[in-house]
Amino acid sequence: MNANELDRFAEKTTPHLRDLAATSEAVRAMYVYDSRYENVPVNRDADLFLEKQLTRTKGVVYKYPGRVIILLSYTCAANCRYCERQDRVGVGLDEEGRLTEADIDAAVAFVGAHPEINEVIFSGGDPLTHPRGLALAAERMAALEHVKIQRIHTRFPLQAPGKVDFALLQRIAALPTTWYLSLHVDHPDELTPEVVEVIRRIRSLGLILICQSVFLKGVNDDIDVLARLFTHLAELGVRPYYLYHCHPIATTTHFVMSLDEEIAIMSRLRERLSGVACPQHIFEMRNTTGKLLVPTDHWNVDLAEVVDFTGAVHDVASASMSVELPHAAASGKRSRP
Ligand SMILES: *Cc1c(COP(=O)(O)O)cnc(C)c1O
Ligand code: SF4
């Protein structure tokens, strides 16, 4: 084996998370390397959701009509053990993944040549780990007449709340586009008083706050935990947006829940929560195109087959299963009791 094949998805935390992990089992499970499940080499060639195939110019993934993702950086403040971009994030590609001014010019040129794009989404890694790049890209994108919305996907405020660059956020919030900021939050323990204060300050700058979460066995596979999480977020002015199914890849297999378990929880949440506190349950298929809304168990539908955004039909079990690693556990195929 060469050195690359022996590489692992790096453990990375922050002082804030280390403090939190001392009292929160959920935070430990989310961030602390576990040799029982993670003794697998990195597969830098993986392309779980066709993001590499659909990259148009460096960092620019154009997959869904009208909105484009810009991967500004492959670095995060900390590495979540269930990261589904661990073919690029946390595997030593930090320098390579950081967009330069020339890369950003090329990204702006791509968006400029596509008048149908009205929304630019900054992601990564974490775009807040590359503030100079974010400021530059945001300003240049805002100068394009057809770009009306800019969005940031970040977990930085939950991982390093003391390091959030409010001057940067204030500067971009003043640009003539509407701003959404999507926080990735998975457990109520993450919403510490310091984090709550950061959320309050970001909100006061005028960005619209939404959040994304992932169903994680052993962390939030519990109706009460998720109800507390989404209620607290809605109370803070953060609108729960998506709750994703986690796919089994490399280090994630022990976090993966079956769609059946997720649907059962999601259906009870929909009964319990206010509409503004209840996110959409999303199944993003492997090697295909489409973020599909998973129906609740209030509907009597056959969930064995799905149609992606291109019209192609797929078997749910195979679209959810690992194709990258031999040992990965299969996720549940839905069967009604
Ligand atoms: C998720 C995603 C988007 C945004 O999709 P929304 O449904 O608008 O949140 C855009 N591009 C890519 C490649 C994505 O994966
Ligand atoms: S913050 Fe997002 S991109 Fe970064 S390690 Fe966590 S899941 Fe992956």
Short mmCIF file of C-alpha atoms in Angstrom, two decimals, residues 89-311:
data_model
loop_
_atom_site.label_atom_id
_atom_site.label_comp_id
_atom_site.label_asym_id
_atom_site.label_seq_id
_atom_site.Cartn_x
_atom_site.Cartn_y
_atom_site.Cartn_z
CA VAL A 89 -12.74 17.40 3.11
CA GLY A 90 -10.38 16.39 5.92
CA VAL A 91 -8.10 14.36 3.65
CA GLY A 92 -5.23 16.76 3.06
CA LEU A 93 -6.62 18.57 0.01
CA ASP A 94 -7.05 21.90 1.84
CA GLU A 95 -4.66 23.87 -0.35
CA GLU A 96 -6.01 22.33 -3.52
CA GLY A 97 -9.61 23.09 -2.61
CA ARG A 98 -9.14 26.74 -1.74
CA LEU A 99 -10.37 28.88 -4.64
CA THR A 100 -7.91 31.55 -5.78
CA GLU A 101 -8.87 34.91 -7.20
CA ALA A 102 -8.41 33.46 -10.71
CA ASP A 103 -10.71 30.52 -9.82
CA ILE A 104 -13.30 32.97 -8.51
CA ASP A 105 -13.06 35.01 -11.72
CA ALA A 106 -13.75 31.82 -13.68
CA ALA A 107 -16.72 30.98 -11.42
CA VAL A 108 -18.16 34.48 -11.88
CA ALA A 109 -17.66 34.18 -15.64
CA PHE A 110 -19.55 30.85 -15.62
CA VAL A 111 -22.48 32.31 -13.69
CA GLY A 112 -22.36 35.45 -15.86
CA ALA A 113 -22.78 33.28 -18.95
CA HIS A 114 -25.83 31.56 -17.44
CA PRO A 115 -28.62 34.11 -17.09
CA GLU A 116 -30.98 31.38 -15.85
CA ILE A 117 -29.03 31.18 -12.55
CA ASN A 118 -30.65 33.43 -9.96
CA GLU A 119 -29.07 31.84 -6.85
CA VAL A 120 -25.45 31.27 -5.87
CA ILE A 121 -24.74 28.91 -2.98
CA PHE A 122 -21.39 29.00 -1.17
CA SER A 123 -20.40 25.71 0.35
CA GLY A 124 -17.31 23.54 0.85
CA GLY A 125 -15.85 22.41 3.21
CA ASP A 126 -16.90 25.56 4.96
CA PRO A 127 -16.98 28.89 3.11
CA LEU A 128 -16.36 30.76 6.38
CA THR A 129 -12.87 29.19 6.53
CA HIS A 130 -12.03 31.22 3.39
CA PRO A 131 -13.30 34.72 4.28
CA ARG A 132 -11.25 36.53 1.63
CA GLY A 133 -12.57 34.25 -1.08
CA LEU A 134 -16.13 34.58 0.19
CA ALA A 135 -15.97 38.39 0.25
CA LEU A 136 -14.51 38.53 -3.25
CA ALA A 137 -16.93 36.00 -4.77
CA ALA A 138 -19.97 37.51 -3.04
CA GLU A 139 -19.16 41.00 -4.29
CA ARG A 140 -18.54 39.89 -7.87
CA MET A 141 -21.60 37.64 -7.99
CA ALA A 142 -23.77 40.47 -6.60
CA ALA A 143 -22.66 42.63 -9.53
CA LEU A 144 -24.31 40.18 -11.97
CA GLU A 145 -27.78 41.44 -12.69
CA HIS A 146 -29.47 38.04 -12.77
CA VAL A 147 -28.07 36.90 -9.41
CA LYS A 148 -30.78 37.76 -6.88
CA ILE A 149 -30.06 35.34 -4.03
CA GLN A 150 -26.81 34.29 -2.35
CA ARG A 151 -26.66 31.52 0.20
CA ILE A 152 -23.99 30.30 2.61
CA HIS A 153 -23.90 26.73 3.91
CA THR A 154 -21.85 26.60 7.08
CA ARG A 155 -21.27 24.73 10.31
CA PHE A 156 -18.57 27.15 11.47
CA PRO A 157 -20.75 29.03 14.05
CA LEU A 158 -21.48 25.71 15.80
CA GLN A 159 -17.83 24.63 15.72
CA ALA A 160 -15.97 27.87 16.45
CA PRO A 161 -18.51 30.45 17.65
CA GLY A 162 -15.76 32.70 19.02
CA LYS A 163 -14.16 33.02 15.59
CA VAL A 164 -17.11 34.12 13.44
CA ASP A 165 -16.09 37.12 11.34
CA PHE A 166 -19.03 39.49 11.82
CA ALA A 167 -17.33 42.28 9.87
CA LEU A 168 -17.25 40.00 6.84
CA LEU A 169 -20.90 39.00 7.28
CA GLN A 170 -21.91 42.63 7.70
CA ARG A 171 -20.06 43.56 4.54
CA ILE A 172 -21.68 40.89 2.38
CA ALA A 173 -25.12 41.42 3.94
CA ALA A 174 -24.98 44.98 2.59
CA LEU A 175 -24.71 43.72 -1.01
CA PRO A 176 -27.79 44.08 -3.23
CA THR A 177 -28.75 40.37 -3.11
CA THR A 178 -31.01 38.58 -0.67
CA TRP A 179 -28.92 36.46 1.71
CA TYR A 180 -29.75 33.10 3.22
CA LEU A 181 -27.41 31.45 5.69
CA SER A 182 -27.94 27.76 6.30
CA LEU A 183 -26.52 26.37 9.52
CA HIS A 184 -25.81 22.66 9.75
CA VAL A 185 -27.08 21.61 13.24
CA ASP A 186 -27.74 18.04 14.37
CA HIS A 187 -28.29 18.05 18.13
CA PRO A 188 -29.71 20.48 20.74
CA ASP A 189 -26.45 20.26 22.75
CA GLU A 190 -24.82 22.27 19.95
CA LEU A 191 -27.00 25.29 20.78
CA THR A 192 -24.92 26.60 23.68
CA PRO A 193 -25.48 30.12 25.04
CA GLU A 194 -22.45 31.33 23.07
CA VAL A 195 -23.82 29.81 19.85
CA VAL A 196 -27.26 31.26 20.52
CA GLU A 197 -25.67 34.70 20.84
CA VAL A 198 -23.84 34.23 17.52
CA ILE A 199 -27.12 33.25 15.85
CA ARG A 200 -28.79 36.35 17.30
CA ARG A 201 -26.02 38.57 15.93
CA ILE A 202 -26.10 36.99 12.46
CA ARG A 203 -29.85 37.45 12.36
CA SER A 204 -29.52 41.09 13.32
CA LEU A 205 -27.39 41.62 10.18
CA GLY A 206 -30.40 40.75 8.05
CA LEU A 207 -29.42 37.35 6.68
CA ILE A 208 -32.33 34.89 6.56
CA LEU A 209 -31.40 31.89 8.67
CA ILE A 210 -32.32 28.33 7.76
CA CYS A 211 -30.79 25.06 8.90
CA GLN A 212 -29.99 21.59 7.66
CA SER A 213 -29.61 18.45 9.70
CA VAL A 214 -28.77 14.79 9.12
CA PHE A 215 -30.48 11.78 10.69
CA LEU A 216 -27.74 10.14 12.79
CA LYS A 217 -28.06 6.89 14.71
CA GLY A 218 -26.86 7.34 18.28
CA VAL A 219 -27.05 11.13 18.04
CA ASN A 220 -30.52 12.27 17.02
CA ASP A 221 -32.49 9.11 16.18
CA ASP A 222 -35.08 10.16 18.73
CA ILE A 223 -38.33 12.08 18.39
CA ASP A 224 -37.83 14.09 21.58
CA VAL A 225 -34.27 15.10 20.68
CA LEU A 226 -35.30 16.28 17.22
CA ALA A 227 -38.44 18.01 18.52
CA ARG A 228 -36.29 19.93 21.02
CA LEU A 229 -33.74 20.76 18.30
CA PHE A 230 -36.21 22.09 15.73
CA THR A 231 -38.36 23.90 18.29
CA HIS A 232 -35.34 25.69 19.73
CA LEU A 233 -34.07 26.60 16.26
CA ALA A 234 -37.47 27.95 15.18
CA GLU A 235 -37.62 29.99 18.39
CA LEU A 236 -34.21 31.46 17.55
CA GLY A 237 -35.43 32.50 14.10
CA VAL A 238 -33.67 29.67 12.28
CA ARG A 239 -36.12 27.93 9.95
CA PRO A 240 -35.52 24.15 9.76
CA TYR A 241 -35.10 23.48 6.05
CA TYR A 242 -33.80 19.99 5.25
CA LEU A 243 -33.31 16.82 7.30
CA TYR A 244 -31.18 14.43 5.27
CA HIS A 245 -30.75 10.69 5.12
CA CYS A 246 -27.11 9.77 5.85
CA HIS A 247 -25.54 7.42 3.30
CA PRO A 248 -23.09 4.68 4.22
CA ILE A 249 -19.64 5.67 3.01
CA ALA A 250 -16.19 5.18 4.56
CA THR A 251 -16.53 6.37 8.19
CA THR A 252 -20.30 6.96 8.27
CA THR A 253 -21.78 3.45 8.33
CA HIS A 254 -22.53 3.32 12.07
CA PHE A 255 -24.53 6.56 11.84
CA VAL A 256 -26.84 5.36 9.05
CA MET A 257 -30.51 4.82 9.83
CA SER A 258 -32.99 2.96 7.66
CA LEU A 259 -35.54 5.02 5.76
CA ASP A 260 -38.24 3.18 7.74
CA GLU A 261 -36.85 4.44 11.06
CA GLU A 262 -36.51 7.94 9.68
CA ILE A 263 -40.03 7.99 8.25
CA ALA A 264 -41.51 6.84 11.55
CA ILE A 265 -39.77 9.67 13.43
CA MET A 266 -40.50 12.27 10.77
CA SER A 267 -44.20 11.41 10.68
CA ARG A 268 -44.55 11.85 14.45
CA LEU A 269 -42.58 15.12 14.26
CA ARG A 270 -45.00 16.45 11.64
CA GLU A 271 -47.86 15.70 14.04
CA ARG A 272 -46.14 17.40 16.94
CA LEU A 273 -44.33 20.44 15.51
CA SER A 274 -45.47 23.75 14.15
CA GLY A 275 -45.14 24.04 10.39
CA VAL A 276 -42.34 26.58 10.75
CA ALA A 277 -40.37 24.20 12.98
CA CYS A 278 -40.69 21.09 10.80
CA PRO A 279 -38.04 20.51 8.08
CA GLN A 280 -38.44 18.56 4.85
CA HIS A 281 -37.13 15.00 4.97
CA ILE A 282 -34.75 14.59 2.05
CA PHE A 283 -33.33 11.51 0.40
CA GLU A 284 -30.58 12.45 -2.01
CA MET A 285 -29.79 9.51 -4.18
CA ARG A 286 -26.33 8.23 -4.74
CA ASN A 287 -24.98 8.56 -8.28
CA THR A 288 -28.13 10.26 -9.50
CA THR A 289 -29.68 13.71 -9.58
CA GLY A 290 -32.35 14.82 -7.20
CA LYS A 291 -33.11 15.75 -3.62
CA LEU A 292 -36.29 13.81 -3.15
CA LEU A 293 -38.90 14.57 -0.50
CA VAL A 294 -39.59 11.43 1.52
CA PRO A 295 -43.33 10.95 2.19
CA THR A 296 -44.54 10.48 5.75
CA ASP A 297 -46.27 7.27 6.77
CA HIS A 298 -49.60 9.09 6.58
CA TRP A 299 -49.54 8.15 2.90
CA ASN A 300 -49.93 4.64 1.64
CA VAL A 301 -47.40 4.60 -1.18
CA ASP A 302 -44.94 2.06 -2.53
CA LEU A 303 -41.46 3.21 -1.50
CA ALA A 304 -39.41 0.55 -3.25
CA GLU A 305 -38.83 2.60 -6.39
CA VAL A 306 -38.08 6.25 -6.99
CA VAL A 307 -37.78 8.48 -10.02
CA ASP A 308 -34.93 10.99 -10.01
CA PHE A 309 -34.98 14.53 -11.45
CA THR A 310 -33.98 13.23 -14.89
CA GLY A 311 -36.90 10.79 -15.02
#
